[in-house]
Short mmCIF file of N, CA and C in Angstrom, two decimals:
data_model
loop_
_atom_site.label_atom_id
_atom_site.label_comp_id
_atom_site.label_asym_id
_atom_site.label_seq_id
_atom_site.Cartn_x
_atom_site.Cartn_y
_atom_site.Cartn_z
N MET A 1 20.36 -8.29 -9.93
CA MET A 1 21.44 -8.96 -9.70
C MET A 1 22.48 -7.72 -9.48
N LYS A 2 22.17 -6.74 -9.21
CA LYS A 2 23.36 -5.20 -8.43
C LYS A 2 22.86 -5.13 -7.35
N GLU A 3 21.55 -5.32 -6.99
CA GLU A 3 20.88 -4.75 -5.53
C GLU A 3 21.96 -6.05 -4.46
N TYR A 4 21.56 -6.93 -5.06
CA TYR A 4 22.21 -8.18 -4.24
C TYR A 4 23.89 -7.70 -3.91
N ARG A 5 24.96 -7.46 -5.36
CA ARG A 5 26.28 -6.71 -4.95
C ARG A 5 26.19 -5.87 -3.90
N SER A 6 25.26 -5.18 -3.72
CA SER A 6 25.68 -3.99 -2.78
C SER A 6 25.16 -4.12 -1.66
N LEU A 7 24.05 -5.08 -1.65
CA LEU A 7 23.63 -5.99 -0.20
C LEU A 7 25.13 -6.33 0.30
N ALA A 8 25.82 -7.34 -0.31
CA ALA A 8 26.95 -7.97 0.04
C ALA A 8 28.23 -6.78 0.51
N LEU A 9 28.19 -5.85 -0.23
CA LEU A 9 29.28 -4.76 0.33
C LEU A 9 28.53 -4.29 1.45
N ILE A 10 27.51 -4.51 1.69
CA ILE A 10 27.35 -3.37 2.80
C ILE A 10 27.53 -4.45 4.48
N VAL A 11 26.86 -5.64 3.84
CA VAL A 11 27.73 -6.98 4.87
C VAL A 11 28.40 -6.32 5.19
N ILE A 12 29.13 -6.98 3.91
CA ILE A 12 31.02 -6.91 4.42
C ILE A 12 31.80 -5.61 5.20
N ALA A 13 30.98 -4.45 4.21
CA ALA A 13 31.85 -3.36 5.41
C ALA A 13 31.34 -2.97 6.79
N ILE A 14 30.36 -3.73 6.97
CA ILE A 14 30.21 -4.07 8.48
C ILE A 14 31.27 -4.62 9.66
N PHE A 15 31.30 -5.19 8.46
CA PHE A 15 31.94 -6.73 9.33
C PHE A 15 33.55 -5.95 9.30
N VAL A 16 34.42 -5.31 8.60
CA VAL A 16 35.47 -4.50 7.97
C VAL A 16 35.25 -3.64 9.34
N ILE A 17 33.80 -2.65 9.44
CA ILE A 17 34.16 -1.91 10.17
C ILE A 17 34.59 -2.40 11.88
N THR A 18 34.02 -3.44 11.99
CA THR A 18 33.29 -4.13 13.46
C THR A 18 35.62 -4.22 13.44
N LEU A 19 35.71 -4.98 12.55
CA LEU A 19 36.90 -5.55 12.37
C LEU A 19 38.04 -4.03 12.50
N VAL A 20 37.83 -3.47 12.21
CA VAL A 20 39.02 -2.00 12.17
C VAL A 20 38.62 -1.59 13.86
N GLY A 21 37.62 -1.08 14.20
CA GLY A 21 37.46 -0.97 15.78
C GLY A 21 38.02 -1.53 16.08
N ALA A 22 37.68 -2.52 16.47
CA ALA A 22 38.30 -4.10 17.63
C ALA A 22 39.73 -4.08 17.16
N TYR A 23 40.97 -4.15 16.17
CA TYR A 23 42.21 -3.73 16.23
C TYR A 23 42.18 -2.32 16.89
N PHE A 24 42.12 -1.19 15.93
CA PHE A 24 42.82 -0.01 17.17
C PHE A 24 42.05 0.67 18.83
N SER A 25 41.38 -0.26 19.21
CA SER A 25 40.72 0.30 20.51
C SER A 25 41.66 0.03 20.94
N PRO A 26 41.78 1.19 22.34
CA PRO A 26 43.08 1.24 22.72
C PRO A 26 42.92 0.43 24.23
N THR A 27 41.60 -0.05 24.82
CA THR A 27 41.64 -0.76 25.78
C THR A 27 41.18 -2.55 25.41
N PHE A 28 41.48 -3.56 26.55
CA PHE A 28 41.31 -4.71 25.72
C PHE A 28 39.51 -4.84 25.93
N GLU A 29 38.61 -3.95 26.86
CA GLU A 29 37.66 -3.98 27.02
C GLU A 29 36.49 -3.48 25.61
N GLU A 30 37.03 -1.95 24.77
CA GLU A 30 36.45 -2.25 24.03
C GLU A 30 36.62 -2.50 22.83
N GLN A 31 37.92 -3.66 22.77
CA GLN A 31 38.04 -4.44 21.39
C GLN A 31 37.40 -5.97 22.02
N ARG A 32 37.37 -5.70 23.49
CA ARG A 32 36.34 -7.26 23.50
C ARG A 32 35.06 -6.94 23.56
N THR A 33 34.21 -5.87 22.93
CA THR A 33 32.66 -5.47 23.02
C THR A 33 32.84 -5.95 21.65
N PHE A 34 33.87 -5.14 20.22
CA PHE A 34 33.81 -4.85 19.20
C PHE A 34 33.97 -6.53 18.58
N LEU A 35 34.96 -7.12 19.30
CA LEU A 35 34.81 -8.43 19.43
C LEU A 35 33.03 -9.59 18.57
N GLU A 36 32.86 -9.57 20.06
CA GLU A 36 31.42 -9.59 20.48
C GLU A 36 30.78 -8.79 19.48
N LEU A 37 30.60 -8.20 19.10
CA LEU A 37 29.72 -7.34 18.07
C LEU A 37 29.85 -8.46 17.07
N PHE A 38 30.65 -8.48 16.09
CA PHE A 38 31.87 -8.74 15.45
C PHE A 38 30.43 -10.38 15.40
N PHE A 39 30.83 -11.14 16.14
CA PHE A 39 30.68 -13.14 16.16
C PHE A 39 28.73 -12.82 15.85
N LEU A 40 27.93 -11.44 16.93
CA LEU A 40 26.91 -10.97 16.82
C LEU A 40 26.31 -11.08 15.94
N MET A 41 27.15 -9.88 14.80
CA MET A 41 26.69 -9.77 13.57
C MET A 41 27.35 -11.25 12.68
N GLY A 42 27.89 -11.83 12.73
CA GLY A 42 28.30 -13.50 11.77
C GLY A 42 26.62 -14.62 12.39
N SER A 43 26.63 -14.19 13.74
CA SER A 43 25.92 -14.93 13.78
C SER A 43 24.32 -14.42 13.76
N LEU A 44 23.59 -13.33 13.39
CA LEU A 44 22.56 -12.89 13.33
C LEU A 44 22.92 -13.03 11.36
N LEU A 45 23.74 -13.01 10.94
CA LEU A 45 23.60 -13.01 9.17
C LEU A 45 24.02 -15.02 8.94
N PHE A 46 24.18 -15.99 9.51
CA PHE A 46 23.58 -16.59 9.29
C PHE A 46 22.46 -16.99 9.47
N ILE A 47 21.74 -16.52 10.86
CA ILE A 47 20.26 -17.15 11.34
C ILE A 47 19.59 -16.55 9.45
N PHE A 48 19.99 -15.36 9.25
CA PHE A 48 18.92 -14.49 8.60
C PHE A 48 19.65 -15.04 6.91
N SER A 49 20.77 -15.80 6.61
CA SER A 49 21.16 -16.72 5.83
C SER A 49 20.15 -17.84 5.28
N ALA A 50 20.18 -18.51 6.68
CA ALA A 50 19.46 -19.61 6.85
C ALA A 50 18.04 -19.94 6.39
N LEU A 51 17.92 -18.87 6.72
CA LEU A 51 16.02 -18.62 6.77
C LEU A 51 15.71 -18.09 5.86
N VAL A 52 16.30 -17.37 4.94
CA VAL A 52 16.08 -16.74 3.48
C VAL A 52 16.25 -18.16 2.29
N ILE A 53 17.10 -19.18 2.60
CA ILE A 53 17.52 -20.51 1.80
C ILE A 53 16.62 -21.49 2.13
N PHE A 54 16.12 -21.57 3.69
CA PHE A 54 14.82 -22.45 3.61
C PHE A 54 13.44 -21.49 3.06
N ALA A 55 13.29 -20.47 3.24
CA ALA A 55 11.97 -19.57 2.80
C ALA A 55 11.89 -19.56 0.75
N THR A 56 12.88 -19.95 0.10
CA THR A 56 12.58 -19.75 -1.23
C THR A 56 13.30 -21.40 -1.10
N ILE A 57 13.70 -22.32 -0.56
CA ILE A 57 13.06 -23.88 -1.00
C ILE A 57 12.12 -24.12 -0.79
N GLY A 58 11.35 -23.54 0.26
CA GLY A 58 10.14 -23.58 0.94
C GLY A 58 9.66 -24.38 2.32
N PHE A 59 9.07 -23.75 2.87
CA PHE A 59 8.54 -23.82 4.34
C PHE A 59 7.82 -25.24 4.18
N GLY A 60 7.15 -26.38 5.14
CA GLY A 60 5.84 -26.67 5.11
C GLY A 60 4.77 -26.15 5.66
N SER A 61 5.16 -25.33 6.52
CA SER A 61 4.43 -24.82 7.77
C SER A 61 5.26 -23.65 7.80
N PHE A 62 4.68 -22.85 8.93
CA PHE A 62 4.75 -21.45 9.17
C PHE A 62 5.79 -21.75 10.45
N ALA A 63 5.15 -23.17 10.72
CA ALA A 63 5.90 -23.54 12.65
C ALA A 63 7.61 -23.54 12.69
N ILE A 64 8.08 -24.46 10.88
CA ILE A 64 9.06 -24.62 10.93
C ILE A 64 10.12 -23.01 11.37
N TYR A 65 9.92 -22.07 10.23
CA TYR A 65 10.25 -20.74 10.10
C TYR A 65 10.11 -20.12 11.85
N GLY A 66 9.28 -20.05 12.61
CA GLY A 66 8.82 -20.15 13.69
C GLY A 66 9.63 -20.39 14.66
N ALA A 67 9.92 -22.09 14.59
CA ALA A 67 10.85 -22.36 15.26
C ALA A 67 11.75 -22.41 15.55
N VAL A 68 12.25 -21.80 13.87
CA VAL A 68 13.52 -21.40 13.99
C VAL A 68 14.43 -19.88 14.80
N PHE A 69 13.48 -19.30 13.98
CA PHE A 69 13.27 -17.30 14.41
C PHE A 69 13.37 -17.47 16.22
N LEU A 70 12.81 -18.38 16.50
CA LEU A 70 12.38 -17.98 17.76
C LEU A 70 13.70 -18.58 18.85
N ALA A 71 14.31 -20.01 18.22
CA ALA A 71 15.65 -21.05 18.70
C ALA A 71 16.40 -18.79 18.53
N ALA A 72 16.56 -18.82 17.66
CA ALA A 72 17.51 -17.65 17.31
C ALA A 72 17.37 -16.71 18.80
N VAL A 73 16.08 -16.48 18.66
CA VAL A 73 16.17 -15.58 19.22
C VAL A 73 16.11 -15.37 21.07
N MET A 74 16.03 -17.28 21.77
CA MET A 74 15.62 -16.79 23.10
C MET A 74 18.00 -16.93 23.03
N GLY A 75 17.78 -17.54 22.17
CA GLY A 75 19.51 -17.84 21.81
C GLY A 75 20.59 -16.11 22.72
N MET A 76 19.41 -14.86 21.59
CA MET A 76 20.16 -13.85 21.74
C MET A 76 20.19 -13.50 22.81
N TYR A 77 18.62 -13.18 23.33
CA TYR A 77 17.88 -12.76 23.72
C TYR A 77 17.74 -13.38 25.18
N GLY A 78 17.20 -14.74 25.38
CA GLY A 78 16.76 -15.06 26.72
C GLY A 78 15.11 -14.99 26.24
N ILE A 79 14.87 -16.04 27.34
CA ILE A 79 13.42 -15.75 27.40
C ILE A 79 12.37 -14.50 27.69
N GLU A 80 13.12 -13.73 27.69
CA GLU A 80 12.08 -12.85 27.61
C GLU A 80 12.24 -12.25 26.11
N GLY A 81 13.56 -12.46 25.13
CA GLY A 81 12.90 -12.10 24.30
C GLY A 81 11.88 -13.01 23.27
N ALA A 82 12.22 -14.73 23.85
CA ALA A 82 11.45 -15.43 23.43
C ALA A 82 9.88 -15.51 22.86
N LEU A 83 9.29 -14.27 24.61
CA LEU A 83 8.43 -14.69 25.03
C LEU A 83 7.47 -13.17 24.11
N LEU A 84 7.82 -12.34 24.05
CA LEU A 84 7.94 -11.37 23.52
C LEU A 84 7.73 -11.58 21.87
N VAL A 85 8.39 -12.55 21.89
CA VAL A 85 8.26 -12.74 20.15
C VAL A 85 7.23 -13.71 20.04
N THR A 86 6.74 -14.06 20.58
CA THR A 86 5.80 -15.32 20.63
C THR A 86 4.48 -14.52 20.83
N GLY A 87 3.89 -13.57 21.43
CA GLY A 87 3.57 -12.43 21.86
C GLY A 87 2.98 -11.99 21.16
N MET A 88 3.68 -11.34 20.36
CA MET A 88 3.97 -10.41 18.90
C MET A 88 3.01 -11.78 18.03
N THR A 89 4.10 -12.55 17.97
CA THR A 89 3.56 -12.95 16.53
C THR A 89 1.83 -13.67 17.10
N TYR A 90 1.64 -13.65 18.39
CA TYR A 90 0.20 -14.33 17.92
C TYR A 90 -0.44 -12.85 17.44
N VAL A 91 -0.03 -11.67 18.03
CA VAL A 91 -0.95 -10.31 18.14
C VAL A 91 -0.97 -10.41 16.80
N ILE A 92 -0.51 -10.54 15.94
CA ILE A 92 0.13 -9.92 13.85
C ILE A 92 -1.20 -11.11 13.66
N TRP A 93 -0.69 -12.29 13.76
CA TRP A 93 -0.69 -13.53 12.91
C TRP A 93 -2.66 -13.65 13.60
N GLY A 94 -2.35 -13.69 14.38
CA GLY A 94 -3.86 -13.21 15.12
C GLY A 94 -5.23 -12.13 14.37
N SER A 95 -4.11 -10.94 14.31
CA SER A 95 -5.21 -9.44 14.20
C SER A 95 -6.02 -9.82 12.46
N ILE A 96 -4.21 -10.31 11.73
CA ILE A 96 -5.00 -11.03 9.44
C ILE A 96 -5.88 -12.43 10.24
N PHE A 97 -5.70 -13.67 10.84
CA PHE A 97 -6.50 -14.34 11.07
C PHE A 97 -8.28 -14.04 11.17
N ALA A 98 -8.50 -13.23 11.78
CA ALA A 98 -9.80 -12.47 12.86
C ALA A 98 -10.24 -11.43 12.00
N MET A 99 -9.45 -10.50 11.17
CA MET A 99 -9.77 -10.06 9.91
C MET A 99 -10.40 -10.24 9.08
N GLU A 100 -8.96 -11.69 8.41
CA GLU A 100 -10.10 -12.17 7.23
C GLU A 100 -11.21 -13.34 7.34
N THR A 101 -11.01 -13.42 8.78
CA THR A 101 -12.99 -14.55 8.84
C THR A 101 -13.66 -13.48 9.15
N LEU A 102 -13.41 -12.30 9.80
CA LEU A 102 -14.76 -11.36 9.52
C LEU A 102 -15.10 -10.96 8.22
N LEU A 103 -14.28 -11.08 7.17
CA LEU A 103 -14.54 -9.69 5.95
C LEU A 103 -15.24 -11.38 4.86
N VAL A 104 -14.84 -13.04 4.85
CA VAL A 104 -15.42 -14.24 5.50
C VAL A 104 -16.81 -14.27 5.78
N TYR A 105 -16.92 -13.91 6.69
CA TYR A 105 -18.36 -14.16 7.30
C TYR A 105 -19.35 -12.53 6.65
N HIS A 106 -18.57 -11.78 6.53
CA HIS A 106 -19.36 -10.29 5.24
C HIS A 106 -19.84 -11.24 3.72
N ARG A 107 -18.97 -12.04 4.12
CA ARG A 107 -19.64 -12.79 2.73
C ARG A 107 -18.73 -12.07 1.38
N VAL A 108 -16.77 -11.58 1.84
CA VAL A 108 -15.79 -10.64 0.81
C VAL A 108 -15.05 -12.51 -0.01
N LYS A 109 -15.65 -11.88 -1.27
CA LYS A 109 -15.04 -13.01 -2.08
C LYS A 109 -13.13 -13.35 -1.77
N SER A 110 -12.44 -11.54 -2.12
CA SER A 110 -11.46 -12.30 -1.94
C SER A 110 -10.61 -12.73 -0.44
N ALA A 111 -11.35 -12.80 0.18
CA ALA A 111 -11.64 -13.36 2.06
C ALA A 111 -12.22 -14.91 1.69
N ARG A 112 -12.67 -14.68 1.50
CA ARG A 112 -12.59 -16.84 1.16
C ARG A 112 -12.01 -17.63 0.10
N GLU A 113 -11.36 -16.61 -0.93
CA GLU A 113 -10.77 -17.49 -2.01
C GLU A 113 -8.53 -17.64 -0.95
N TRP A 114 -8.71 -16.31 -0.17
CA TRP A 114 -7.60 -16.12 0.74
C TRP A 114 -7.91 -17.86 1.49
N PHE A 115 -8.59 -18.08 2.11
CA PHE A 115 -9.14 -19.37 3.73
C PHE A 115 -9.10 -20.54 2.39
N GLN A 116 -9.35 -20.51 0.63
CA GLN A 116 -9.61 -21.80 0.27
C GLN A 116 -7.97 -22.33 -0.12
N LYS A 117 -7.46 -21.25 -0.27
CA LYS A 117 -6.31 -21.20 -0.80
C LYS A 117 -4.85 -22.03 0.13
N ARG A 118 -5.24 -21.16 1.35
CA ARG A 118 -4.27 -21.60 3.13
C ARG A 118 -4.83 -22.92 3.69
N TYR A 119 -6.63 -23.55 3.67
CA TYR A 119 -6.83 -24.03 4.92
C TYR A 119 -7.67 -25.41 4.58
N THR A 120 -7.89 -26.23 5.69
CA THR A 120 -8.56 -26.63 5.30
C THR A 120 -9.56 -26.98 6.23
N PHE A 121 -10.72 -27.39 7.00
CA PHE A 121 -11.42 -26.78 7.48
C PHE A 121 -11.69 -27.60 9.18
N LYS A 122 -10.51 -28.53 9.09
CA LYS A 122 -9.72 -29.19 10.08
C LYS A 122 -8.47 -27.96 10.84
N SER A 123 -7.35 -27.60 9.93
CA SER A 123 -7.32 -26.07 9.92
C SER A 123 -7.14 -24.63 10.40
N PHE A 124 -8.48 -24.70 9.62
CA PHE A 124 -9.61 -23.43 10.13
C PHE A 124 -9.66 -23.18 11.42
N ARG A 125 -11.04 -24.53 12.18
CA ARG A 125 -11.08 -24.82 12.97
C ARG A 125 -9.89 -24.89 14.47
N LEU A 126 -8.46 -25.32 14.33
CA LEU A 126 -8.15 -24.82 15.05
C LEU A 126 -7.76 -23.86 15.07
N GLU A 127 -7.15 -23.53 14.19
CA GLU A 127 -6.82 -21.67 14.18
C GLU A 127 -8.00 -20.95 14.82
N TYR A 128 -9.08 -21.23 14.54
CA TYR A 128 -10.86 -20.48 14.90
C TYR A 128 -10.30 -20.69 16.69
N ARG A 129 -10.37 -21.82 17.16
CA ARG A 129 -10.06 -21.67 18.77
C ARG A 129 -8.72 -20.96 19.36
N VAL A 130 -7.94 -21.57 19.08
CA VAL A 130 -6.40 -20.82 19.50
C VAL A 130 -6.37 -19.42 19.02
N PHE A 131 -7.04 -19.05 18.21
CA PHE A 131 -7.18 -17.02 17.45
C PHE A 131 -9.05 -16.58 18.26
N TYR A 132 -9.58 -16.81 19.04
CA TYR A 132 -10.20 -17.01 18.99
C TYR A 132 -10.85 -15.26 19.77
N PRO A 133 -10.32 -15.34 21.26
CA PRO A 133 -10.16 -13.87 21.96
C PRO A 133 -9.94 -12.92 20.69
N MET A 134 -8.54 -13.10 19.59
CA MET A 134 -8.30 -12.13 18.15
C MET A 134 -9.39 -10.87 17.59
N LEU A 135 -10.24 -12.16 17.40
CA LEU A 135 -11.31 -12.55 17.13
C LEU A 135 -12.95 -11.69 17.35
N ILE A 136 -12.90 -11.96 18.82
CA ILE A 136 -13.53 -10.81 19.80
C ILE A 136 -13.13 -9.42 19.42
N VAL A 137 -11.93 -8.72 19.54
CA VAL A 137 -11.49 -8.29 19.52
C VAL A 137 -11.62 -6.99 18.33
N ALA A 138 -11.11 -8.06 17.09
CA ALA A 138 -11.82 -7.70 16.04
C ALA A 138 -13.08 -7.31 15.52
N TYR A 139 -13.67 -7.83 16.57
CA TYR A 139 -15.46 -7.58 15.84
C TYR A 139 -15.42 -6.24 17.19
N ILE A 140 -14.67 -6.13 17.86
CA ILE A 140 -15.38 -5.04 18.98
C ILE A 140 -14.53 -3.43 17.93
N PHE A 141 -13.72 -3.83 17.74
CA PHE A 141 -12.95 -2.65 17.08
C PHE A 141 -13.22 -1.87 15.07
N LEU A 142 -13.65 -3.37 14.74
CA LEU A 142 -13.99 -3.30 13.64
C LEU A 142 -15.22 -3.10 12.71
N GLU A 143 -16.45 -3.53 14.14
CA GLU A 143 -17.54 -3.77 13.91
C GLU A 143 -18.45 -2.84 14.90
N LEU A 144 -18.60 -3.12 15.84
CA LEU A 144 -19.48 -2.59 17.37
C LEU A 144 -18.81 -1.60 17.28
N ILE A 145 -17.68 -0.25 17.72
CA ILE A 145 -17.29 0.55 17.82
C ILE A 145 -17.84 1.20 16.61
N PRO A 146 -17.65 1.48 15.46
CA PRO A 146 -17.32 1.88 14.12
C PRO A 146 -19.52 1.89 13.64
N SER A 147 -20.24 1.06 14.38
CA SER A 147 -21.53 0.77 14.02
C SER A 147 -21.81 1.69 15.37
N ILE A 148 -21.56 2.42 16.63
CA ILE A 148 -21.63 3.33 17.52
C ILE A 148 -21.72 4.53 16.51
N PHE A 149 -20.63 4.84 16.44
CA PHE A 149 -20.09 6.36 16.10
C PHE A 149 -20.63 6.96 15.03
N TYR A 150 -21.27 5.59 14.22
CA TYR A 150 -22.35 6.08 12.62
C TYR A 150 -23.26 5.86 13.18
N ARG A 151 -23.94 5.10 13.93
CA ARG A 151 -25.36 4.80 14.15
C ARG A 151 -25.78 4.14 12.61
N GLU A 152 -25.11 3.03 12.49
CA GLU A 152 -25.24 1.83 11.87
C GLU A 152 -25.37 1.15 12.00
N SER A 153 -26.47 -0.13 10.88
CA SER A 153 -26.35 -1.57 11.56
C SER A 153 -25.34 -2.05 11.06
N PHE A 154 -25.19 -3.27 12.16
CA PHE A 154 -24.22 -4.23 11.89
C PHE A 154 -24.38 -5.76 12.40
N LEU A 155 -24.10 -7.16 11.65
CA LEU A 155 -23.31 -8.04 11.25
C LEU A 155 -23.02 -8.57 12.79
N LYS A 156 -24.71 -9.44 13.44
CA LYS A 156 -24.17 -9.79 15.02
C LYS A 156 -23.38 -10.77 14.82
N PHE A 157 -21.93 -10.79 15.60
CA PHE A 157 -21.32 -12.24 15.42
C PHE A 157 -21.95 -13.47 15.61
N SER A 158 -21.65 -14.51 15.61
CA SER A 158 -21.71 -15.94 15.46
C SER A 158 -21.50 -16.79 15.89
N PRO A 159 -20.47 -16.84 16.46
CA PRO A 159 -19.17 -17.85 16.19
C PRO A 159 -19.76 -19.35 15.26
N SER A 160 -21.03 -19.93 15.84
CA SER A 160 -21.14 -21.13 14.41
C SER A 160 -21.77 -20.52 13.91
N LYS A 161 -22.40 -19.20 13.28
CA LYS A 161 -22.02 -19.34 12.09
C LYS A 161 -21.25 -18.83 10.81
N VAL A 162 -20.65 -18.34 11.60
CA VAL A 162 -18.18 -18.23 11.01
C VAL A 162 -18.49 -20.26 10.80
N LEU A 163 -18.28 -20.61 12.02
CA LEU A 163 -17.88 -21.90 11.29
C LEU A 163 -18.72 -23.05 10.47
N LYS A 164 -19.98 -22.39 10.99
CA LYS A 164 -20.81 -23.35 9.36
C LYS A 164 -20.77 -23.25 7.68
N ALA A 165 -19.91 -21.59 7.74
CA ALA A 165 -19.65 -20.60 6.69
C ALA A 165 -18.81 -21.37 5.79
N MET A 166 -17.76 -21.69 7.34
CA MET A 166 -16.47 -22.10 7.26
C MET A 166 -16.06 -22.80 6.56
N GLU A 167 -17.41 -24.56 7.06
CA GLU A 167 -17.17 -25.66 6.45
C GLU A 167 -18.25 -25.88 5.61
N GLU A 168 -18.70 -25.50 5.09
CA GLU A 168 -19.59 -25.39 3.44
C GLU A 168 -18.44 -24.93 2.87
N LEU A 169 -17.61 -24.15 3.03
CA LEU A 169 -16.63 -23.49 1.99
C LEU A 169 -15.27 -24.10 1.58
N LEU A 170 -15.00 -24.71 2.58
CA LEU A 170 -13.53 -25.93 3.08
C LEU A 170 -13.76 -27.15 2.64
N ASP A 171 -14.93 -27.31 3.00
CA ASP A 171 -14.85 -29.41 2.77
C ASP A 171 -15.19 -29.06 1.69
#
């Protein structure tokens, strides 16, 4: 509980310092800038608080969180920010998905358990199609290039074998 108290004090201090800056600013433009910053901080605090509440209660899926976050980013930074967040989400989640898929392809037990907890075969197949380019990139960087450098054999990637293995695992 002590760490939440210090977090609350930091948030309150940020708002107080921003308002003090607005009050003691010599020009109207500086006052307006501080007040805009105050409202922006309030908006960010509200969005963060809503996400924490939703995360504590539980999301039905990552899509709800993504939609709320994307709407917040679009409101603050426009379409460029939304495109950047969407692209970064695709790369990050796609990399995780691709690495876990390659681990299942190599019969790693923890990766198999990871998929069993989170996926049905239908949901896996959908994400497999969406993140297929990331899977190829991960295969090249994690399998192909190291095998060339270390002159070791590697497991040839076969999309049909991956789908067959996941169908057996998830159904």
